[in-house]
Coordinates of C-alpha atoms and ligand atoms in Angstrom, one line a residue:
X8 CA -23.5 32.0 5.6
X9 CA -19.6 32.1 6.3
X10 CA -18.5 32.7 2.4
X11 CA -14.9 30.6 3.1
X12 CA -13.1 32.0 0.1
X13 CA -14.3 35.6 0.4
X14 CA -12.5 35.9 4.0
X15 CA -10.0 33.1 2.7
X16 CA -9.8 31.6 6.3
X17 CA -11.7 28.3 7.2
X18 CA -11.3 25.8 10.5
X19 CA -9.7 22.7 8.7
X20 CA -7.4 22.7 5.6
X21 CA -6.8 19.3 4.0
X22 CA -4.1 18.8 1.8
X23 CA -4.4 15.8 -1.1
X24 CA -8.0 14.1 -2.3
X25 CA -6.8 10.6 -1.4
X26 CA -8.0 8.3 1.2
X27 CA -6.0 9.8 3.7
X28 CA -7.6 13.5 3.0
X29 CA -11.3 12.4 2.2
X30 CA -11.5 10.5 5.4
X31 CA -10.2 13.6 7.7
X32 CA -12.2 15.7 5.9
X33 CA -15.2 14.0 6.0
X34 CA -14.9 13.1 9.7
X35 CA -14.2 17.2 10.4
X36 CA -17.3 17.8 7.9
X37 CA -19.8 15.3 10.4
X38 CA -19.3 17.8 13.2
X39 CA -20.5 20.6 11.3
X40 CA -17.0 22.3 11.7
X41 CA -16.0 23.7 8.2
X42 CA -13.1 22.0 6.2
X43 CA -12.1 22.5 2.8
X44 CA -9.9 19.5 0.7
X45 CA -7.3 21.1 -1.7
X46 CA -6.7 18.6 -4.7
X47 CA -4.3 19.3 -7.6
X48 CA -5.6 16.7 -9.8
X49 CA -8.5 17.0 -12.1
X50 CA -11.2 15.0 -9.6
X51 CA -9.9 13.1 -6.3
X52 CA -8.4 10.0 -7.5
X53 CA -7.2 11.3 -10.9
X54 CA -3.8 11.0 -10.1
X55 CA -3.6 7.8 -7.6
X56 CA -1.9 4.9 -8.5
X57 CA -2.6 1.2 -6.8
X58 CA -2.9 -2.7 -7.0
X59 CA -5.0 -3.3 -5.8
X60 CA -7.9 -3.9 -3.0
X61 CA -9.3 -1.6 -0.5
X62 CA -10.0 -3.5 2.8
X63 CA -14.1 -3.9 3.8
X64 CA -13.9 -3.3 7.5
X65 CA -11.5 -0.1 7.7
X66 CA -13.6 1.5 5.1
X67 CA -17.5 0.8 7.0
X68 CA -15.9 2.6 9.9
X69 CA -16.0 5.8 7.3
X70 CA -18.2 5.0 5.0
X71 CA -20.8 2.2 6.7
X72 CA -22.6 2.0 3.5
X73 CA -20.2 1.7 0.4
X74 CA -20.8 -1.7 -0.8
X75 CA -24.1 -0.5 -1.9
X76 CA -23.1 2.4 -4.2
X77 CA -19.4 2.3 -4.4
X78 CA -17.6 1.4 -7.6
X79 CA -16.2 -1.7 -6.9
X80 CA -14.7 -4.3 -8.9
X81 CA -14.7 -7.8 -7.7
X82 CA -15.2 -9.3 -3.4
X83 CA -12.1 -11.1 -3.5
X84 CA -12.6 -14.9 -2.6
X85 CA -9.3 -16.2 -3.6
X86 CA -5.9 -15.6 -2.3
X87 CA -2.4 -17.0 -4.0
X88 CA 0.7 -16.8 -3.0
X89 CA 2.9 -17.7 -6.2
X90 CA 6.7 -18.8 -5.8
X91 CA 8.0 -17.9 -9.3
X92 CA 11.4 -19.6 -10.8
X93 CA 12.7 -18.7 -14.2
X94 CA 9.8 -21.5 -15.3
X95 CA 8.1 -22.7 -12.5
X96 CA 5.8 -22.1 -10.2
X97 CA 4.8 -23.4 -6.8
X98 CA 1.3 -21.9 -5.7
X99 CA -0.8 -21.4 -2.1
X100 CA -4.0 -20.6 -2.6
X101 CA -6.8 -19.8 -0.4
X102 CA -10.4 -19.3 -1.1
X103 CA -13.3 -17.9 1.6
X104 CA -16.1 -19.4 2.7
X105 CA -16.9 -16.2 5.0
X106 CA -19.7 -14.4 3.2
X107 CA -19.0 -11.1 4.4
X108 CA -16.0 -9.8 1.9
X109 CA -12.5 -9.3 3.3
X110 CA -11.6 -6.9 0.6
X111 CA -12.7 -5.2 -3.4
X112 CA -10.8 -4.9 -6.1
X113 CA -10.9 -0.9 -7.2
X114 CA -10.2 1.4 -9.7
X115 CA -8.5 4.1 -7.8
X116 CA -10.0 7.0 -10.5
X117 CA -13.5 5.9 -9.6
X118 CA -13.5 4.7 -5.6
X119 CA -11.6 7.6 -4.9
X120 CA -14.1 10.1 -6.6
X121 CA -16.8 8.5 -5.2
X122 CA -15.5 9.2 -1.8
X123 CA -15.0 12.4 -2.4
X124 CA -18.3 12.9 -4.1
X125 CA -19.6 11.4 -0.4
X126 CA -17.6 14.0 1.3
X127 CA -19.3 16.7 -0.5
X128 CA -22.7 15.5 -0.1
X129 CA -21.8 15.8 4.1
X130 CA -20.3 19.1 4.1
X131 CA -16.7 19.0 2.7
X132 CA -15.5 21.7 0.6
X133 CA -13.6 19.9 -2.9
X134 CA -11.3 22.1 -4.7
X135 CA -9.7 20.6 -7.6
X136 CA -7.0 21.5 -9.8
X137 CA -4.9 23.4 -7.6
X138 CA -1.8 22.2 -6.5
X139 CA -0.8 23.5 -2.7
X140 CA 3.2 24.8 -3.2
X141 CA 4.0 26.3 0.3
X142 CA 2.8 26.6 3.9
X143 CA 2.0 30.0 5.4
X144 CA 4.1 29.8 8.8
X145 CA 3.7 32.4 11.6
X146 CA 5.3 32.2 15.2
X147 CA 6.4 28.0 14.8
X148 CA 2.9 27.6 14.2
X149 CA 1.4 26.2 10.8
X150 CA -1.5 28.7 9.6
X151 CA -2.4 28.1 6.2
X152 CA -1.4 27.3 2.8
X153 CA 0.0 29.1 -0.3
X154 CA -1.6 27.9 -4.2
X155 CA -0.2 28.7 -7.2
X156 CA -3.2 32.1 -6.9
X157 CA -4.1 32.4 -3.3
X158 CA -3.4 31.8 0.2
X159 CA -5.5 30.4 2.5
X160 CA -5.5 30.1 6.0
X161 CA -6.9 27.8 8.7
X162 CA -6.5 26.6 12.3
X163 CA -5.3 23.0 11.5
X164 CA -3.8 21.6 8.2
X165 CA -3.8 18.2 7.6
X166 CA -1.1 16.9 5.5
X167 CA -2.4 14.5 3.0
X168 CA 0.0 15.0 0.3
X169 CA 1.1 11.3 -0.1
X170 CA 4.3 9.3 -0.4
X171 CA 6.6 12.2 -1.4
X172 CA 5.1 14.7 1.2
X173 CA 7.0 17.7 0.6
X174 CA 4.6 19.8 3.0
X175 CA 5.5 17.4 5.7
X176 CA 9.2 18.4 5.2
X177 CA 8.6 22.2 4.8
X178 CA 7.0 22.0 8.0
X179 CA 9.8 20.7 9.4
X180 CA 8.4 17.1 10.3
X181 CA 10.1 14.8 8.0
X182 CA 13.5 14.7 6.3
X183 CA 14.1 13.3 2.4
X184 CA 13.3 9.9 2.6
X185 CA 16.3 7.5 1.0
X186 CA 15.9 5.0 -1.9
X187 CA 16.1 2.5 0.7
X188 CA 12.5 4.1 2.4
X189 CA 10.6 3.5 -0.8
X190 CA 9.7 1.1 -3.5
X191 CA 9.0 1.9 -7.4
X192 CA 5.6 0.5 -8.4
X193 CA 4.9 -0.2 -12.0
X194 CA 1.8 -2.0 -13.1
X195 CA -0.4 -2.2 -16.4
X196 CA -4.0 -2.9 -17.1
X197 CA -5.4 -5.5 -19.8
X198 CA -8.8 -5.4 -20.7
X199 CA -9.9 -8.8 -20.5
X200 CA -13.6 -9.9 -20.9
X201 CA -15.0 -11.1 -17.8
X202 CA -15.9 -14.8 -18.5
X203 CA -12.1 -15.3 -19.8
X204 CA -11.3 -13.6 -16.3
X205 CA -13.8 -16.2 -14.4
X206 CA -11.9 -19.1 -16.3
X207 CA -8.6 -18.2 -15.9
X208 CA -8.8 -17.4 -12.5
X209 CA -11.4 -20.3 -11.5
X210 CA -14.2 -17.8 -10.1
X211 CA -17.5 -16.9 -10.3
X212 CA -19.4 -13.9 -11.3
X213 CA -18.0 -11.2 -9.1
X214 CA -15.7 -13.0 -7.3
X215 CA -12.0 -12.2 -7.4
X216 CA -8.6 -13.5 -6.8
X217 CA -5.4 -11.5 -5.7
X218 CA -2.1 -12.9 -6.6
X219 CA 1.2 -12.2 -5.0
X220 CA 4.2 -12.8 -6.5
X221 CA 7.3 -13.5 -5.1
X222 CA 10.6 -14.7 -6.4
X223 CA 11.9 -14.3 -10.3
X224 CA 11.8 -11.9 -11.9
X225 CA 13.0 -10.1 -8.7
X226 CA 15.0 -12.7 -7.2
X227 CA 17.7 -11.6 -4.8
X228 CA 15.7 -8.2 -4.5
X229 CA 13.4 -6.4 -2.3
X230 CA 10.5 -6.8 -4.3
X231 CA 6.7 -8.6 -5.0
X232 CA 4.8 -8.9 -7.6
X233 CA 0.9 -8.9 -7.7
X234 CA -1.9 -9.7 -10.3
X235 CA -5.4 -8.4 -9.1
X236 CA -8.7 -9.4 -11.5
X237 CA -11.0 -6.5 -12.0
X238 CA -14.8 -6.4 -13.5
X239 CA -13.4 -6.8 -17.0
X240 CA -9.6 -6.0 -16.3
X241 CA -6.6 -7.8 -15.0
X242 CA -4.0 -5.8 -13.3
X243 CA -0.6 -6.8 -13.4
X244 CA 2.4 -5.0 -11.5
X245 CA 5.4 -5.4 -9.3
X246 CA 7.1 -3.4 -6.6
X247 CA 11.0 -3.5 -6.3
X248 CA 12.7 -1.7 -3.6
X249 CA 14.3 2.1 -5.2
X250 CA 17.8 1.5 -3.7
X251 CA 17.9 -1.9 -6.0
X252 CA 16.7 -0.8 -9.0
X253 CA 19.3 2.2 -9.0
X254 CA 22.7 0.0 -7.8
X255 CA 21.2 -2.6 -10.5
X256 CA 21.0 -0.3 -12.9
X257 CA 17.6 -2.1 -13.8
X258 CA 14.3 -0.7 -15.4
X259 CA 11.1 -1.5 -13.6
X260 CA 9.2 -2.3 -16.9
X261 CA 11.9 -4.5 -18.0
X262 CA 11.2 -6.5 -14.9
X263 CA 7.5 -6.5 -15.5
X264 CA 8.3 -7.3 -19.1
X265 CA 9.7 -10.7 -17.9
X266 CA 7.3 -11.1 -15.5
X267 CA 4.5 -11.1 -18.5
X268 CA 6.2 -13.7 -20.3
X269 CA 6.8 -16.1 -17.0
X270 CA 4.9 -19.6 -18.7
X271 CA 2.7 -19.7 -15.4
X272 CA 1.7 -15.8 -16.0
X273 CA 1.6 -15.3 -19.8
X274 CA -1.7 -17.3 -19.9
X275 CA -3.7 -15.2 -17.3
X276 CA -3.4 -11.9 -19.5
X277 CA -3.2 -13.3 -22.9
X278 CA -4.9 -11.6 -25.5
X279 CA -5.6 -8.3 -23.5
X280 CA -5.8 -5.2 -24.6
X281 CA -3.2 -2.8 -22.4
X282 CA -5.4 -0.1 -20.9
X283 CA -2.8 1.6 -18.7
X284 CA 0.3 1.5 -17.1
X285 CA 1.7 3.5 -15.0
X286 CA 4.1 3.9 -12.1
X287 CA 4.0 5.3 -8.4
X288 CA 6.3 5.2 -4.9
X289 CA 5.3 2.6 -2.4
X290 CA 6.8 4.2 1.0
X291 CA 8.5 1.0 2.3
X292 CA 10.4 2.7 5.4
X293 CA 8.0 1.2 8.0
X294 CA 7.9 2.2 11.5
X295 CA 11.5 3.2 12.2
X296 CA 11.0 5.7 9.3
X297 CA 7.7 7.2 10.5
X298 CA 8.0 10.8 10.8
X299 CA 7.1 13.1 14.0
X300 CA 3.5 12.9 13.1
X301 CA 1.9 16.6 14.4
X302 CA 3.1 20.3 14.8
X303 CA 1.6 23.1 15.9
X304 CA -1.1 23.7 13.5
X305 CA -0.6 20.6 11.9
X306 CA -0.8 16.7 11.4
X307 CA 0.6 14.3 8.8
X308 CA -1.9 11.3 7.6
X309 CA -1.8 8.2 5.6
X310 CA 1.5 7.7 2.9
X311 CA 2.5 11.1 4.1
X312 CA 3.3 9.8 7.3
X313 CA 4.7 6.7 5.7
X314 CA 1.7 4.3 7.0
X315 CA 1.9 1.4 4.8
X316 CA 2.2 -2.3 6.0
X317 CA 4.1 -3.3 2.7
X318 CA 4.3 -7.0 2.9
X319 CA 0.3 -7.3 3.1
X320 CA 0.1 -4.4 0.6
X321 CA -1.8 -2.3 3.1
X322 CA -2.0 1.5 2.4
X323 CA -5.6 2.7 1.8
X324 CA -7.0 0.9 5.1
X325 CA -3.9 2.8 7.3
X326 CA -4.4 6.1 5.2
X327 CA -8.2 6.3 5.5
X328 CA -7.7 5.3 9.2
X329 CA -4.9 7.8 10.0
X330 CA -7.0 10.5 8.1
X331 CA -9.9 9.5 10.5
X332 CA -7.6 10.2 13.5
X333 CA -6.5 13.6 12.6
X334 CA -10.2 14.8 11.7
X335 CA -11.5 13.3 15.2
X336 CA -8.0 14.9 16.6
X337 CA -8.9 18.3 14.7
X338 CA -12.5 18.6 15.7
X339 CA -11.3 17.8 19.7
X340 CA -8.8 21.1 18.9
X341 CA -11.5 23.1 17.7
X342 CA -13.6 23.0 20.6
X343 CA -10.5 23.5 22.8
X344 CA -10.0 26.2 21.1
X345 CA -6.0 24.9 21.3
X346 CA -4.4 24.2 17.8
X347 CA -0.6 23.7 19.6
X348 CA 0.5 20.3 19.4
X349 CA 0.2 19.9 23.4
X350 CA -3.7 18.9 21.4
X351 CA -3.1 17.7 18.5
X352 CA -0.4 15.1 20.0
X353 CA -3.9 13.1 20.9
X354 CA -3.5 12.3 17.1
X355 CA -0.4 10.1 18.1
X356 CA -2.0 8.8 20.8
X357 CA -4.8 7.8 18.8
X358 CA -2.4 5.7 16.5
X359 CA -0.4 4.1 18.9
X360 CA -3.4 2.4 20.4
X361 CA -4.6 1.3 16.9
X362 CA -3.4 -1.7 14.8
X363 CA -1.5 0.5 12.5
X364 CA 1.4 1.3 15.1
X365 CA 1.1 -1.8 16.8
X366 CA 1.4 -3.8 13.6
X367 CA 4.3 -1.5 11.7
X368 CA 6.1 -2.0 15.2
X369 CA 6.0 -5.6 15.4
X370 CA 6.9 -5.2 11.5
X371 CA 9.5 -2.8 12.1
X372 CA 12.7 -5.3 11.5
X373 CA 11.5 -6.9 8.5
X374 CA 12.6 -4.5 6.2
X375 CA 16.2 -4.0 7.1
X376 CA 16.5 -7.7 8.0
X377 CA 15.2 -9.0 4.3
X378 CA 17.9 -6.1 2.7
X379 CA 20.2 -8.0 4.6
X380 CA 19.1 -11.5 3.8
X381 CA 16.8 -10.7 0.3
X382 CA 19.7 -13.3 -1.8
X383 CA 18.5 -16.2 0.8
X384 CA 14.6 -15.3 0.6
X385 CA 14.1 -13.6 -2.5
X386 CA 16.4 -16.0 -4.1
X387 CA 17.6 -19.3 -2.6
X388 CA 15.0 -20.9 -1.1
X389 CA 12.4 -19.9 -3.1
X390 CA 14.1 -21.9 -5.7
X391 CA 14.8 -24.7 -3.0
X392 CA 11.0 -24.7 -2.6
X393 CA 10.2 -25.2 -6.4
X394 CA 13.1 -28.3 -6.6
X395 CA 11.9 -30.1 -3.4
X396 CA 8.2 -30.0 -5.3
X397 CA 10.2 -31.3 -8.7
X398 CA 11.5 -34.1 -6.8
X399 CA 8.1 -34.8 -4.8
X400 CA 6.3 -35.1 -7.6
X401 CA 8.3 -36.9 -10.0
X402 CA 8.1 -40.4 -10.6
X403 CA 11.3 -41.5 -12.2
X404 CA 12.2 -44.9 -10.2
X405 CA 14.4 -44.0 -7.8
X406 CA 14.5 -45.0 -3.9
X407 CA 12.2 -42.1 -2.4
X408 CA 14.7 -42.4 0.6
X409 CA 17.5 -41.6 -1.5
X410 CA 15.7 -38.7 -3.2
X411 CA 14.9 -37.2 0.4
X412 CA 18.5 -37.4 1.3
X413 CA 20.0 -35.9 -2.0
X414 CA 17.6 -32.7 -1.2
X415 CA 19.1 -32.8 2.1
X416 CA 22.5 -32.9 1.9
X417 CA 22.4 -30.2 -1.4
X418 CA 21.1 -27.5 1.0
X419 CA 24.2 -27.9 2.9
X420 CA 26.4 -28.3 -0.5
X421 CA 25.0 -25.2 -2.0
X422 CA 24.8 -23.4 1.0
X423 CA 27.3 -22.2 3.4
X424 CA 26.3 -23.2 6.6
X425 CA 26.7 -20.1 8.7
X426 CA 24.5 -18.4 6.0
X427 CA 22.1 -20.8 6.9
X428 CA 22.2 -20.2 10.6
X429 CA 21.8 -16.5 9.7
X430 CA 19.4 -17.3 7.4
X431 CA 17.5 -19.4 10.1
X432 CA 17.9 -16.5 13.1
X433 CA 16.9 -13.9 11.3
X434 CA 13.4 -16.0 10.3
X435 CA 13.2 -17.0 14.3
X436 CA 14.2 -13.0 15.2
X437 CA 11.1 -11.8 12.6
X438 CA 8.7 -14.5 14.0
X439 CA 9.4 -13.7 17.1
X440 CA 9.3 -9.8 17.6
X441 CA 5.9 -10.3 15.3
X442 CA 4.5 -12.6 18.4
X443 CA 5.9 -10.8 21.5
Ligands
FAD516 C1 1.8 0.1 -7.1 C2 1.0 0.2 -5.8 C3 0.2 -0.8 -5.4 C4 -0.5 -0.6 -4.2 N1 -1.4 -1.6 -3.8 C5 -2.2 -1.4 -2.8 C6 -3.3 -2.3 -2.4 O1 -3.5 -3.3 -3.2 N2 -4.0 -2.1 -1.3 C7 -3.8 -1.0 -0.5 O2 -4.5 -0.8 0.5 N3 -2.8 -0.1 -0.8 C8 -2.0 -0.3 -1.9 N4 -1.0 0.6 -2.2 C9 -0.8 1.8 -1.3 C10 -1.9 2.8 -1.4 O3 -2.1 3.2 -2.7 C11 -1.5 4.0 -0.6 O4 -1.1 3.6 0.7 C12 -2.7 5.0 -0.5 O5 -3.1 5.5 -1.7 C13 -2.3 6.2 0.4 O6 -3.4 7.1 0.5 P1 -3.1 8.6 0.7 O7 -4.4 9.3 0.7 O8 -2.2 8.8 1.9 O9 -2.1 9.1 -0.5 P2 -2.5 9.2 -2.1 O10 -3.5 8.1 -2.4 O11 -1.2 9.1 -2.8 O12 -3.2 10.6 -2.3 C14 -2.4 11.8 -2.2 C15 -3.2 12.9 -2.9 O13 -2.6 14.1 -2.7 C16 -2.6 14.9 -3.9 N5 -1.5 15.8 -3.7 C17 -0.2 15.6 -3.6 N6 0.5 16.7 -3.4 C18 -0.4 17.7 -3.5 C19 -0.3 19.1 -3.4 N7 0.9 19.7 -3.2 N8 -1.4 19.9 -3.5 C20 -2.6 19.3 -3.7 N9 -2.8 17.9 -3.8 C21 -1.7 17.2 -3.7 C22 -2.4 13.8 -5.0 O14 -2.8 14.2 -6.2 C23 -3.2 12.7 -4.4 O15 -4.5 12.7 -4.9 C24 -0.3 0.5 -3.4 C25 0.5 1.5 -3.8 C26 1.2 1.4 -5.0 C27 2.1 2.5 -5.5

C-alpha cells in the first residue's frame, strides 16, 4: 500500500478539520484519490466556535444519512425575531408545520467530530494536533505544506483554515481583512434542564426555537444577537461588527452582560449553570470582500474564503458546500493530471452557479449600506416599532385617531426628513438589488 508519510507526498492536502475541510476531504476520499486533513486542534471541532444550527438540506448532499447518527441537539420548529428596547420587546415568531426539519441545533465539539469520524470511516486521512505554519511554494505553484516537524507535499491544497486564513494570504490570494470585514462573536452556555427549556420556550420534546436579536444592547451598531435552545443547554451570544467595538471602545461581554439582564431575556436563562463562553470572528465582508478563490495548486473554502451570509447566520451550510466544490474540483484535476488554476478555476465556476454567490451578490450592499444607515435601523426605528405597539395596545381613553396622528407627525418631529428619505432609499436600493 502507498505508506503517505513514509514518502511524505499524497494527492490532496486539506488544511483545518471544519466543515469546510471535512467536506473536501471527504468528497476527494469517495473517489478513492488519497487526501489527508491537517488539524491543529485536539479532534476536529475542538476549537470551533458557533450559534448555532447547521442547515438539514446542505448537509444530506454530504452526508445523506446524519439525522440518524449525528449528534444533534434540537429540529428547530420555532423562529423569533425579537426587537429589543432598553425594556421592551416586540416579537415575530414563526413555528413549522413542515415535518422535514429546516435546521439542528449543534454542539460544534461533537457534530464536527462526528464528521470527521465519517470521513475516516470513507478513506480520509485525520491528523490532529498539528498546526500547518507555512506553504512549501515552487515555480508560482502551491506544493505542500510546512508543520511545526515535517513537510508535506501534495498536488492540491485546500485552504480550510477559517476566518483568519493566514495560508490564503501567504499564498498570495487574500490581503488582511479590516475590522470593518469581520464581526466579534461572544456567546455563553447555561445548562438548563430540558423541561424548563420546553416551558420557557413553548416546545415540545426535541423541538427547538432560534431567537434573533436585534436592537439594544447594540443599538446604533452593526450587530445581532441570538439565543439558540439545545438538548439541555441554552446558548446565548451576540455579534457586533470589530470596527464598532474598537472606535466604541466597548467590551463584547459587557454587551452580552446587558443583554442577560434585558427583562424579556433574563427569564429564558435564569437559574443556569454557565458551561462555556467563548469568543470567535464572524467574517462579515460579504461578496465584495471575497478573495480570488484558487491558485496554482490551490483553492480557498468555506470562512477562509469569507463565505458567510451573515444576516441569516449562514456559515456551516456555505463552508461544507464550498469544501464540496473544491474536492469535486480537485478530483476533476487529478484525473487531468493539471493542478494549474486554468483547472482548478472550475472551482469558481462551480460557486457562481450555486446559491452561495448568487445570494452574497444580491447581498453584497447590505453591509456597507447598514454601516452607513445602522443609527436609523439598529437604532431609530426599532424603537419606533416598540412605541407604535405601546400606543396600539394601550387603552387609556384617548381618540384612537388622535393617537394615530401623534405617532405620525413624531416621526417627522424626531426625524429629519432627508434622513428619512435616505433612510427609505436605501431600504428600496436593498430590496431591490435582492429581487433583480
Ligand atoms: C458566534 C458565531 C455564531 C455562528 N452561528 C452560526 C450558525 O448558527 N449557523 C451557521 O451555519 N454558521 C454560524 N456561524 C458561522 C460558522 O461557524 C462558520 O461559517 C463555519 O464554522 C465555517 O466553517 P469552516 O470549516 O470554514 O471554518 P472553521 O469552522 O473555523 O474551521 C477551521 C478549522 O481550521 C483549523 N485551523 C485553522 N488554522 C489552522 C492551521 N494553520 N493548521 C491546522 N488547522 C488549522 C481550526 O482549528 C478549525 O478547526 C457562526 C460563527 C460564529 C463565530
Amino acid at each position: 500500500m502507498y505508506n503517505i508519510f513514509m514518502e511524505n507526498k499524497t494527492q490532496v492536502i486539506v488544511v483545518g478539520g471544519g466543515p469546510a475541510g471535512i467536506s473536501a476531504a471527504v468528497t476527494v476520499a469517495r473517489t478513492g484519490k488519497e487526501v489527508i486533513l491537517i488539524e491543529r486542534g485536539n479532534f476536529c471541532g475542538s476549537k470551533n466556535v458557533f450559534g448555532g444550527a447547521v442547515y438539514t438540506k446542505p448537509i444530506k448532499e454530504i452526508f445523506p444519512n446524519f439525522e440518524e447518527n449525528a449528534p444533534l441537539e434540537r429540529n428547530n420548529t420555532k423562529h423569533k425575531y425579537m426587537l429589543l428596547t432598553e425594556n421592551e420587546d416586540t416579537t415575530i415568531s414563526h413555528s413549522s408545520v413542515d415535518e422535514n426539519s429546516n435546521s439542528y441545533t449543534v454542539i460544534r465539539a461533537k457534530f464536527d467530530r462526528w464528521l470527521s469520524e465519517q470521513a475516516k470511516k470513507e478513506g480520509v486521512t485525520i491528523v490532529t494536533q498539528t498546526l500547518v505554519k507555512d506553504l512549501i511554494i515552487k515555480n508560482n505553484r502551491i506544493i505542500g505544506i510546512k508543520t511545526e516537524l515535517e513537510d508535506y507535499y501534495a498536488d492540491i491544497v485546500i485552504l480550510a483554515d477559517g476566518v483568519n486564513s493566514l495560508l490564503a494570504k501567504k499564498a498570495g490570494l487574500r490581503n488582511d481583512f479590516k475590522p470593518s470585514d469581520v464581526a466579534l462573536g461572544v456567546k455563553e452556555v447555561f445548562k438548563i434542564d430540558s423541561e424548563k427549556i420546553n416551558e420557557r420556550f413553548n416546545l415540545k420534546e426535541n423541538e427547538g426555537c432560534i431567537t434573533e436579536i436585534i436592537g439594544y444592547p447594540m443599538n446604533g451598531m452593526l450587530g445581532l444577537g441570538y439565543i439558540y435552545t439545545n438538548k439541555n443547554s441554552v446558548t446565548i451570544g451576540l455579534g457586533v461588527a470589530l470596527d464598532e467595538l474598537t472606535e466604541k471602545q466597548l467590551k463584547p461581554y459587557e454587551l452580552l452582560d446587558k443583554l442577560k439582564l434585558h427583562p424579556s431575556v433574563a427569564p429564558l436563562i435564569k437559574d443556569g449553570e454557565l458551561l462555556e463562553y467563548s469568543a470567535h470572528l464572524i467574517p462579515e465582508g460579504g461578496y465584495n470582500k471575497i478573495p480570488q478563490l484558487y491558485g496554482n495548486g490551490v483553492m480557498v473554502v468555506g470562512d477562509a474564503a469569507m463565505l458567510v451570509n451573515n444576516l441569516h447566520w449562514e456559515g456551516t451550510n456555505l463552508a461544507m458546500i464550498s469544501g464540496k466544490f473544491a474536492g469535486e474540483t480537485a478530483v476533476e484535476a487529478i484525473k487531468m493530471n493539471d493542478f494549474s488554476k486554468n483547472t482548478l478555476k472550475l472551482y469558481k465556476q462551480k460557486l457562481d452557479k450555486s446559491f452561495i454567490i448568487k445570494d452574497l451578490k444580491s447581498y453584497r450592499n447590505l453591509m456597507p449600506t447598514m454601516h452607513k444607515r445602522r443609527n436609523s435601523f439598529t437604532d431609530y426605528y426599532i424603537k419606533k416599532i416598540s412605541s407604535f405597539f405601546e400606543m396600539f395596545t394601550s387603552v387609556d381613553g384617548i381618540v384612537k385617531r388622535d393617537k394615530f396622528r401623534n405617532f405620525i407627525k413624531s416621526i417627522f418631529t424626531d426625524r429629519n426628513i432627508s434622513e428619512l428619505f435616505k433612510d427609505g432609499f436605501a431600504g428600496i436600493k436593498l430590496l431591490w438589488e435582492i429581487l433583480k
